[in-house]
Amino acid sequence: MPTRRPVTVGNFATTFLPVLFFYYTMAVLVQRKHTFQYRLALLPLILCLAFHMGTSLDFSGGSPGHVFLNQGLALAMFTVAMRTITWTFAKEPYRRTGLTYENSDKKRPLSRDHTPDFTLGEAMWNAWDLIMNLRGLGWNWSRTFHIPAPTFHTSSVPFFLAQSIIRLVFYVLAFDIASASIRSFSPDTFGSIRGGSIFDVSLAPIPRYMRASVISVLSAWTAYFIIETVYQIHAIIFVLLFRQRPSQWPPLFDSPWMSTSLAEFWGQKWHQLFRECFTAVGSRPFRHYLGRTGGIFGAFLASGMLHDVGLRGMDRGGDTIAVIGFFMMNALGLTLEYAWKKQTGNKVGGIGGWLWALVWLVTWGNLMVDAWGRTGLVGSDFFPEIYRPSKLILGRFAKYLP
C-alpha cells in the first residue's frame, strides 16, 4: 500500500484533477453512440488514477481521530471505479428523460420514447449532472429505481432551502448525540480511536450480545444520520449555487425502520445511491452464469467490497470476512424470502416480516459494527470537542432548565 502524503494544494491538484478529467470524459462518452472502444481504452487509466488518489493522500491532517476522512476518500474513489466500469460496458447510450435543455437552441423535451443522439455540446453539459447524479434522476438508466415521494412537495426554492437547512441542523445534532451515546458504552475501547470489540467478554453470552445489538442499532442510526447530513449539504449547494430544481433532490430514504422484509429494506427503503453500480458490476455478471440467486449474491458482494475498501482506507486494517459477510448473509436472507414466497405463495410482510428483518439485520450487523469498533472508526473525532453540535445547540438551552 502506498505511503500517504499530507494533502497540499499542489499534490491534490495533480492527483485529483486527472481523475476528474477522465471521469468526466467517460461521462461524456457514455452518452454517445459508437464509443465503446474509447471507453474501454480509458478504463484501466481511470482505475489506476482512482487507486492512486484513494491510497496516496492523507486528509486526516496528522490527527488519528480524523482518519475517517480517508475512509470517505476511499469510498469515493471506489465509487468512481465502479461507475467507470458500469459506463464502459453500458449497452445503450445514456439519455436524459423528461427534461428541457436550456443550453440547447432546440429546447426539446425528451421522453422515454424519444431519445435522439446528443450533440457533443449537450453531452458535455449533461456530463456534469451525470457524474454527481448517483440515482440517475432524469436519466433513462434509472427507470426501475424507487424514488421516495417528498413529505412536503414544493417547487419553491426558498421553501426547499429552508426545509433542507432545518433537516441539516437536525441530522447533524442527531448524529452527534447518537455517536456520543455509542462511545459512552466503552470510552476506553471501541469508543476511542484505539479501538476495541463491542463484545464485552466479561458479560454472560445473552447480556453480551444484547449489549452489542443495542450498539449496532445505534450505529445504524449514525450511518443514517451522516448519510442524510451529506445529502442535505449537497442539496443546498446545488439548488442555491447551481440553480437546480427542488424536484432533483427527492428524499434519499423511505423510512427504512418500517421495512417488513429484507427485500423491502434493501430494494426500496434504504438509500439507492449505488444500485446502478451494484447491479452492473455485481448482479448482472453473476446472474448471467448463476441465475437469479447468483445475481442477488453478486450485488451484495459488490456492496461488501465497497464497505471493506472504505474501512481499509483508514489504514488500520479491517475484517473482510465480517464486513463482506454481513452483506452476503443479507443476500442469503433475501434468498430465503424468495424461497418462502415460492413455497407459500405469500411475500414476507406484516409484523412478522418486520421482526424477521430487524433480527436478521441486527444479528449480522453486529459483525460489521464490531469491525468498525476494532478499527477505531466508532471513536473518531467527528467534531472538535468544543464545537460539538450537541454542546453548542443544547448548551444554549441548558440555562433555562430548572
mmCIF file of C-alpha atoms in Angstrom, residues 3-232:
data_model
loop_
_atom_site.group_PDB
_atom_site.id
_atom_site.type_symbol
_atom_site.label_atom_id
_atom_site.label_comp_id
_atom_site.label_asym_id
_atom_site.label_seq_id
_atom_site.Cartn_x
_atom_site.Cartn_y
_atom_site.Cartn_z
ATOM 1 C CA THR A 3 2.502 5.736 1.838
ATOM 2 C CA ARG A 4 0.007 8.536 2.253
ATOM 3 C CA ARG A 5 1.209 12.120 1.955
ATOM 4 C CA PRO A 6 -0.309 15.089 3.753
ATOM 5 C CA VAL A 7 -2.638 16.951 1.415
ATOM 6 C CA THR A 8 -1.344 20.144 -0.145
ATOM 7 C CA VAL A 9 -2.836 22.300 -2.885
ATOM 8 C CA GLY A 10 -0.187 21.031 -5.280
ATOM 9 C CA ASN A 11 -0.474 17.280 -4.740
ATOM 10 C CA PHE A 12 -4.266 17.459 -4.514
ATOM 11 C CA ALA A 13 -4.460 19.204 -7.886
ATOM 12 C CA THR A 14 -2.050 16.840 -9.607
ATOM 13 C CA THR A 15 -3.789 13.774 -8.139
ATOM 14 C CA PHE A 16 -7.462 14.754 -8.231
ATOM 15 C CA LEU A 17 -7.727 16.738 -11.460
ATOM 16 C CA PRO A 18 -6.653 13.819 -13.706
ATOM 17 C CA VAL A 19 -9.295 11.621 -12.056
ATOM 18 C CA LEU A 20 -11.957 14.300 -12.545
ATOM 19 C CA PHE A 21 -10.959 14.957 -16.147
ATOM 20 C CA PHE A 22 -11.106 11.338 -17.302
ATOM 21 C CA TYR A 23 -14.153 10.548 -15.169
ATOM 22 C CA TYR A 24 -15.898 13.494 -16.824
ATOM 23 C CA THR A 25 -14.689 12.318 -20.239
ATOM 24 C CA MET A 26 -16.189 8.892 -19.594
ATOM 25 C CA ALA A 27 -19.486 10.562 -18.606
ATOM 26 C CA VAL A 28 -19.495 12.323 -21.988
ATOM 27 C CA LEU A 29 -18.648 9.180 -23.948
ATOM 28 C CA VAL A 30 -21.345 7.027 -22.345
ATOM 29 C CA GLN A 31 -23.950 9.371 -23.846
ATOM 30 C CA ARG A 32 -22.578 8.998 -27.370
ATOM 31 C CA LYS A 33 -23.042 6.150 -29.817
ATOM 32 C CA HIS A 34 -20.139 4.034 -31.101
ATOM 33 C CA THR A 35 -17.737 4.999 -28.277
ATOM 34 C CA PHE A 36 -17.215 1.592 -26.662
ATOM 35 C CA GLN A 37 -13.615 1.263 -27.875
ATOM 36 C CA TYR A 38 -12.737 4.658 -26.424
ATOM 37 C CA ARG A 39 -14.385 3.845 -23.094
ATOM 38 C CA LEU A 40 -12.594 0.505 -22.944
ATOM 39 C CA ALA A 41 -9.268 2.202 -23.627
ATOM 40 C CA LEU A 42 -9.830 4.742 -20.830
ATOM 41 C CA LEU A 43 -10.989 2.182 -18.266
ATOM 42 C CA PRO A 44 -7.580 0.947 -16.981
ATOM 43 C CA LEU A 45 -6.239 4.503 -16.858
ATOM 44 C CA ILE A 46 -9.126 5.731 -14.711
ATOM 45 C CA LEU A 47 -8.900 2.697 -12.416
ATOM 46 C CA CYS A 48 -5.186 3.349 -11.852
ATOM 47 C CA LEU A 49 -5.738 7.057 -11.220
ATOM 48 C CA ALA A 50 -8.588 6.380 -8.796
ATOM 49 C CA PHE A 51 -6.485 3.822 -6.913
ATOM 50 C CA HIS A 52 -3.595 6.290 -6.702
ATOM 51 C CA MET A 53 -5.889 9.062 -5.456
ATOM 52 C CA GLY A 54 -7.556 6.819 -2.867
ATOM 53 C CA THR A 55 -4.327 5.480 -1.391
ATOM 54 C CA SER A 56 -1.727 8.239 -1.652
ATOM 55 C CA LEU A 57 -3.245 11.273 0.085
ATOM 56 C CA ASP A 58 -3.858 11.775 3.796
ATOM 57 C CA PHE A 59 -6.803 14.012 4.654
ATOM 58 C CA SER A 60 -6.503 13.448 8.404
ATOM 59 C CA GLY A 61 -4.105 16.332 8.920
ATOM 60 C CA GLY A 62 -1.936 14.001 11.005
ATOM 61 C CA SER A 63 -4.701 13.523 13.603
ATOM 62 C CA PRO A 64 -5.538 9.877 14.425
ATOM 63 C CA GLY A 65 -9.080 10.962 15.219
ATOM 64 C CA HIS A 66 -9.614 12.255 11.691
ATOM 65 C CA VAL A 67 -8.517 9.265 9.618
ATOM 66 C CA PHE A 68 -12.192 8.589 8.918
ATOM 67 C CA LEU A 69 -11.773 11.276 6.238
ATOM 68 C CA ASN A 70 -9.504 8.858 4.387
ATOM 69 C CA GLN A 71 -12.300 6.313 4.591
ATOM 70 C CA GLY A 72 -14.521 8.796 2.767
ATOM 71 C CA LEU A 73 -11.810 9.261 0.141
ATOM 72 C CA ALA A 74 -11.509 5.506 -0.400
ATOM 73 C CA LEU A 75 -15.297 5.159 -0.720
ATOM 74 C CA ALA A 76 -15.408 7.990 -3.272
ATOM 75 C CA MET A 77 -12.639 6.541 -5.428
ATOM 76 C CA PHE A 78 -14.093 3.020 -5.295
ATOM 77 C CA THR A 79 -17.395 4.523 -6.438
ATOM 78 C CA VAL A 80 -15.629 6.250 -9.321
ATOM 79 C CA ALA A 81 -14.091 2.896 -10.269
ATOM 80 C CA MET A 82 -17.454 1.086 -10.152
ATOM 81 C CA ARG A 83 -19.245 3.753 -12.169
ATOM 82 C CA THR A 84 -16.454 3.806 -14.731
ATOM 83 C CA ILE A 85 -16.755 0.037 -15.198
ATOM 84 C CA THR A 86 -20.530 0.406 -15.447
ATOM 85 C CA TRP A 87 -20.285 3.121 -18.102
ATOM 86 C CA THR A 88 -17.642 1.229 -20.059
ATOM 87 C CA PHE A 89 -19.913 -1.745 -20.653
ATOM 88 C CA ALA A 90 -23.216 0.119 -20.977
ATOM 89 C CA LYS A 91 -25.132 -1.470 -23.848
ATOM 90 C CA GLU A 92 -27.062 1.665 -24.818
ATOM 91 C CA PRO A 93 -26.145 5.357 -24.616
ATOM 92 C CA TYR A 94 -27.357 7.152 -21.520
ATOM 93 C CA ARG A 95 -30.208 9.577 -22.151
ATOM 94 C CA ARG A 96 -31.898 12.360 -20.213
ATOM 95 C CA THR A 97 -35.652 11.911 -19.851
ATOM 96 C CA GLY A 98 -38.452 14.386 -19.253
ATOM 97 C CA LEU A 99 -36.199 17.462 -19.133
ATOM 98 C CA THR A 100 -35.861 20.596 -21.233
ATOM 99 C CA TYR A 101 -32.357 21.572 -22.197
ATOM 100 C CA GLU A 102 -31.884 25.250 -21.567
ATOM 101 C CA ASN A 103 -28.453 25.139 -23.220
ATOM 102 C CA SER A 104 -29.919 23.873 -26.482
ATOM 103 C CA ASP A 105 -31.404 26.118 -29.152
ATOM 104 C CA LYS A 106 -33.965 23.405 -29.854
ATOM 105 C CA LYS A 107 -35.015 23.171 -26.195
ATOM 106 C CA ARG A 108 -36.663 19.851 -26.875
ATOM 107 C CA PRO A 109 -38.091 17.770 -24.034
ATOM 108 C CA LEU A 110 -37.033 14.154 -24.076
ATOM 109 C CA SER A 111 -39.245 11.240 -23.198
ATOM 110 C CA ARG A 112 -38.585 7.554 -22.860
ATOM 111 C CA ASP A 113 -39.722 7.003 -26.432
ATOM 112 C CA HIS A 114 -37.882 9.931 -27.982
ATOM 113 C CA THR A 115 -34.162 9.815 -27.374
ATOM 114 C CA PRO A 116 -32.215 11.426 -30.235
ATOM 115 C CA ASP A 117 -28.463 11.375 -30.183
ATOM 116 C CA PHE A 118 -26.944 14.259 -28.260
ATOM 117 C CA THR A 119 -24.656 16.779 -29.827
ATOM 118 C CA LEU A 120 -21.209 16.855 -28.287
ATOM 119 C CA GLY A 121 -22.061 20.137 -26.550
ATOM 120 C CA GLU A 122 -25.192 18.678 -24.985
ATOM 121 C CA ALA A 123 -23.298 15.588 -23.826
ATOM 122 C CA MET A 124 -20.632 17.773 -22.237
ATOM 123 C CA TRP A 125 -23.286 19.797 -20.420
ATOM 124 C CA ASN A 126 -25.150 16.691 -19.255
ATOM 125 C CA ALA A 127 -21.956 15.049 -18.032
ATOM 126 C CA TRP A 128 -21.749 17.456 -15.091
ATOM 127 C CA ASP A 129 -25.098 16.182 -13.877
ATOM 128 C CA LEU A 130 -24.230 12.556 -14.551
ATOM 129 C CA ILE A 131 -21.028 12.494 -12.507
ATOM 130 C CA MET A 132 -22.908 13.717 -9.429
ATOM 131 C CA ASN A 133 -26.266 12.016 -10.042
ATOM 132 C CA LEU A 134 -25.851 8.605 -8.421
ATOM 133 C CA ARG A 135 -29.566 7.752 -8.524
ATOM 134 C CA GLY A 136 -29.998 8.722 -12.162
ATOM 135 C CA LEU A 137 -32.833 11.184 -11.630
ATOM 136 C CA GLY A 138 -33.889 12.293 -15.095
ATOM 137 C CA TRP A 139 -31.894 9.557 -16.852
ATOM 138 C CA ASN A 140 -33.128 6.518 -18.739
ATOM 139 C CA TRP A 141 -30.961 4.012 -16.858
ATOM 140 C CA SER A 142 -32.771 4.557 -13.554
ATOM 141 C CA ARG A 143 -36.363 3.899 -14.622
ATOM 142 C CA THR A 144 -36.814 0.990 -12.212
ATOM 143 C CA PHE A 145 -35.272 2.751 -9.207
ATOM 144 C CA HIS A 146 -37.528 3.521 -6.260
ATOM 145 C CA ILE A 147 -37.586 7.253 -5.523
ATOM 146 C CA PRO A 148 -39.467 8.187 -2.312
ATOM 147 C CA ALA A 149 -42.134 10.871 -2.553
ATOM 148 C CA PRO A 150 -41.343 14.119 -0.688
ATOM 149 C CA THR A 151 -43.172 14.683 2.588
ATOM 150 C CA PHE A 152 -43.606 18.344 1.698
ATOM 151 C CA HIS A 153 -43.621 18.650 -2.072
ATOM 152 C CA THR A 154 -42.642 22.125 -3.230
ATOM 153 C CA SER A 155 -41.238 23.840 -6.287
ATOM 154 C CA SER A 156 -40.362 26.945 -4.272
ATOM 155 C CA VAL A 157 -36.601 27.283 -3.947
ATOM 156 C CA PRO A 158 -36.686 29.405 -0.740
ATOM 157 C CA PHE A 159 -39.077 26.960 0.941
ATOM 158 C CA PHE A 160 -36.995 23.967 -0.157
ATOM 159 C CA LEU A 161 -33.789 25.569 1.131
ATOM 160 C CA ALA A 162 -35.442 26.368 4.466
ATOM 161 C CA GLN A 163 -36.558 22.734 4.775
ATOM 162 C CA SER A 164 -33.093 21.460 3.887
ATOM 163 C CA ILE A 165 -31.362 23.730 6.401
ATOM 164 C CA ILE A 166 -33.713 22.635 9.194
ATOM 165 C CA ARG A 167 -33.138 18.994 8.281
ATOM 166 C CA LEU A 168 -29.392 19.538 8.125
ATOM 167 C CA VAL A 169 -29.318 21.007 11.634
ATOM 168 C CA PHE A 170 -31.437 18.120 12.928
ATOM 169 C CA TYR A 171 -29.313 15.406 11.289
ATOM 170 C CA VAL A 172 -26.029 16.926 12.475
ATOM 171 C CA LEU A 173 -27.350 17.169 16.022
ATOM 172 C CA ALA A 174 -28.827 13.652 15.923
ATOM 173 C CA PHE A 175 -25.583 12.209 14.551
ATOM 174 C CA ASP A 176 -23.549 13.848 17.298
ATOM 175 C CA ILE A 177 -25.876 12.591 20.038
ATOM 176 C CA ALA A 178 -26.090 9.058 18.627
ATOM 177 C CA SER A 179 -22.336 8.704 18.100
ATOM 178 C CA ALA A 180 -21.628 10.069 21.589
ATOM 179 C CA SER A 181 -24.123 7.575 23.031
ATOM 180 C CA ILE A 182 -22.274 4.699 21.373
ATOM 181 C CA ARG A 183 -18.893 5.873 22.648
ATOM 182 C CA SER A 184 -20.283 6.138 26.180
ATOM 183 C CA PHE A 185 -20.677 2.347 26.334
ATOM 184 C CA SER A 186 -16.901 1.963 26.460
ATOM 185 C CA PRO A 187 -14.880 5.180 26.114
ATOM 186 C CA ASP A 188 -11.567 3.349 26.556
ATOM 187 C CA THR A 189 -12.051 0.615 23.925
ATOM 188 C CA PHE A 190 -14.258 0.892 20.832
ATOM 189 C CA GLY A 191 -15.344 4.360 21.986
ATOM 190 C CA SER A 192 -11.804 5.633 21.452
ATOM 191 C CA ILE A 193 -9.519 5.893 18.426
ATOM 192 C CA ARG A 194 -7.534 2.947 19.836
ATOM 193 C CA GLY A 195 -10.492 0.742 19.058
ATOM 194 C CA GLY A 196 -11.847 -2.419 20.597
ATOM 195 C CA SER A 197 -14.562 -5.021 20.310
ATOM 196 C CA ILE A 198 -18.217 -4.244 21.010
ATOM 197 C CA PHE A 199 -18.500 -7.706 22.596
ATOM 198 C CA ASP A 200 -17.739 -7.486 26.319
ATOM 199 C CA VAL A 201 -16.316 -10.882 27.255
ATOM 200 C CA SER A 202 -16.819 -10.136 30.957
ATOM 201 C CA LEU A 203 -20.577 -10.486 30.442
ATOM 202 C CA ALA A 204 -22.587 -13.667 30.080
ATOM 203 C CA PRO A 205 -23.459 -14.547 26.455
ATOM 204 C CA ILE A 206 -27.027 -13.206 26.425
ATOM 205 C CA PRO A 207 -26.239 -9.796 28.033
ATOM 206 C CA ARG A 208 -23.104 -9.588 25.897
ATOM 207 C CA TYR A 209 -24.994 -9.949 22.632
ATOM 208 C CA MET A 210 -27.903 -7.815 23.799
ATOM 209 C CA ARG A 211 -25.469 -5.003 24.590
ATOM 210 C CA ALA A 212 -23.725 -5.439 21.231
ATOM 211 C CA SER A 213 -27.090 -5.359 19.465
ATOM 212 C CA VAL A 214 -28.051 -2.061 21.098
ATOM 213 C CA ILE A 215 -24.713 -0.630 19.967
ATOM 214 C CA SER A 216 -25.331 -1.936 16.441
ATOM 215 C CA VAL A 217 -28.790 -0.368 16.241
ATOM 216 C CA LEU A 218 -27.379 2.975 17.383
ATOM 217 C CA SER A 219 -24.597 2.590 14.804
ATOM 218 C CA ALA A 220 -27.178 2.050 12.066
ATOM 219 C CA TRP A 221 -28.822 5.292 13.117
ATOM 220 C CA THR A 222 -25.491 7.135 12.981
ATOM 221 C CA ALA A 223 -24.957 5.812 9.456
ATOM 222 C CA TYR A 224 -28.420 7.048 8.521
ATOM 223 C CA PHE A 225 -27.831 10.481 10.064
ATOM 224 C CA ILE A 226 -24.420 11.062 8.475
ATOM 225 C CA ILE A 227 -25.600 9.994 5.014
ATOM 226 C CA GLU A 228 -28.591 12.323 5.318
ATOM 227 C CA THR A 229 -26.290 15.109 6.514
ATOM 228 C CA VAL A 230 -24.065 14.830 3.438
ATOM 229 C CA TYR A 231 -27.120 14.627 1.177
ATOM 230 C CA GLN A 232 -28.694 17.777 2.633
#
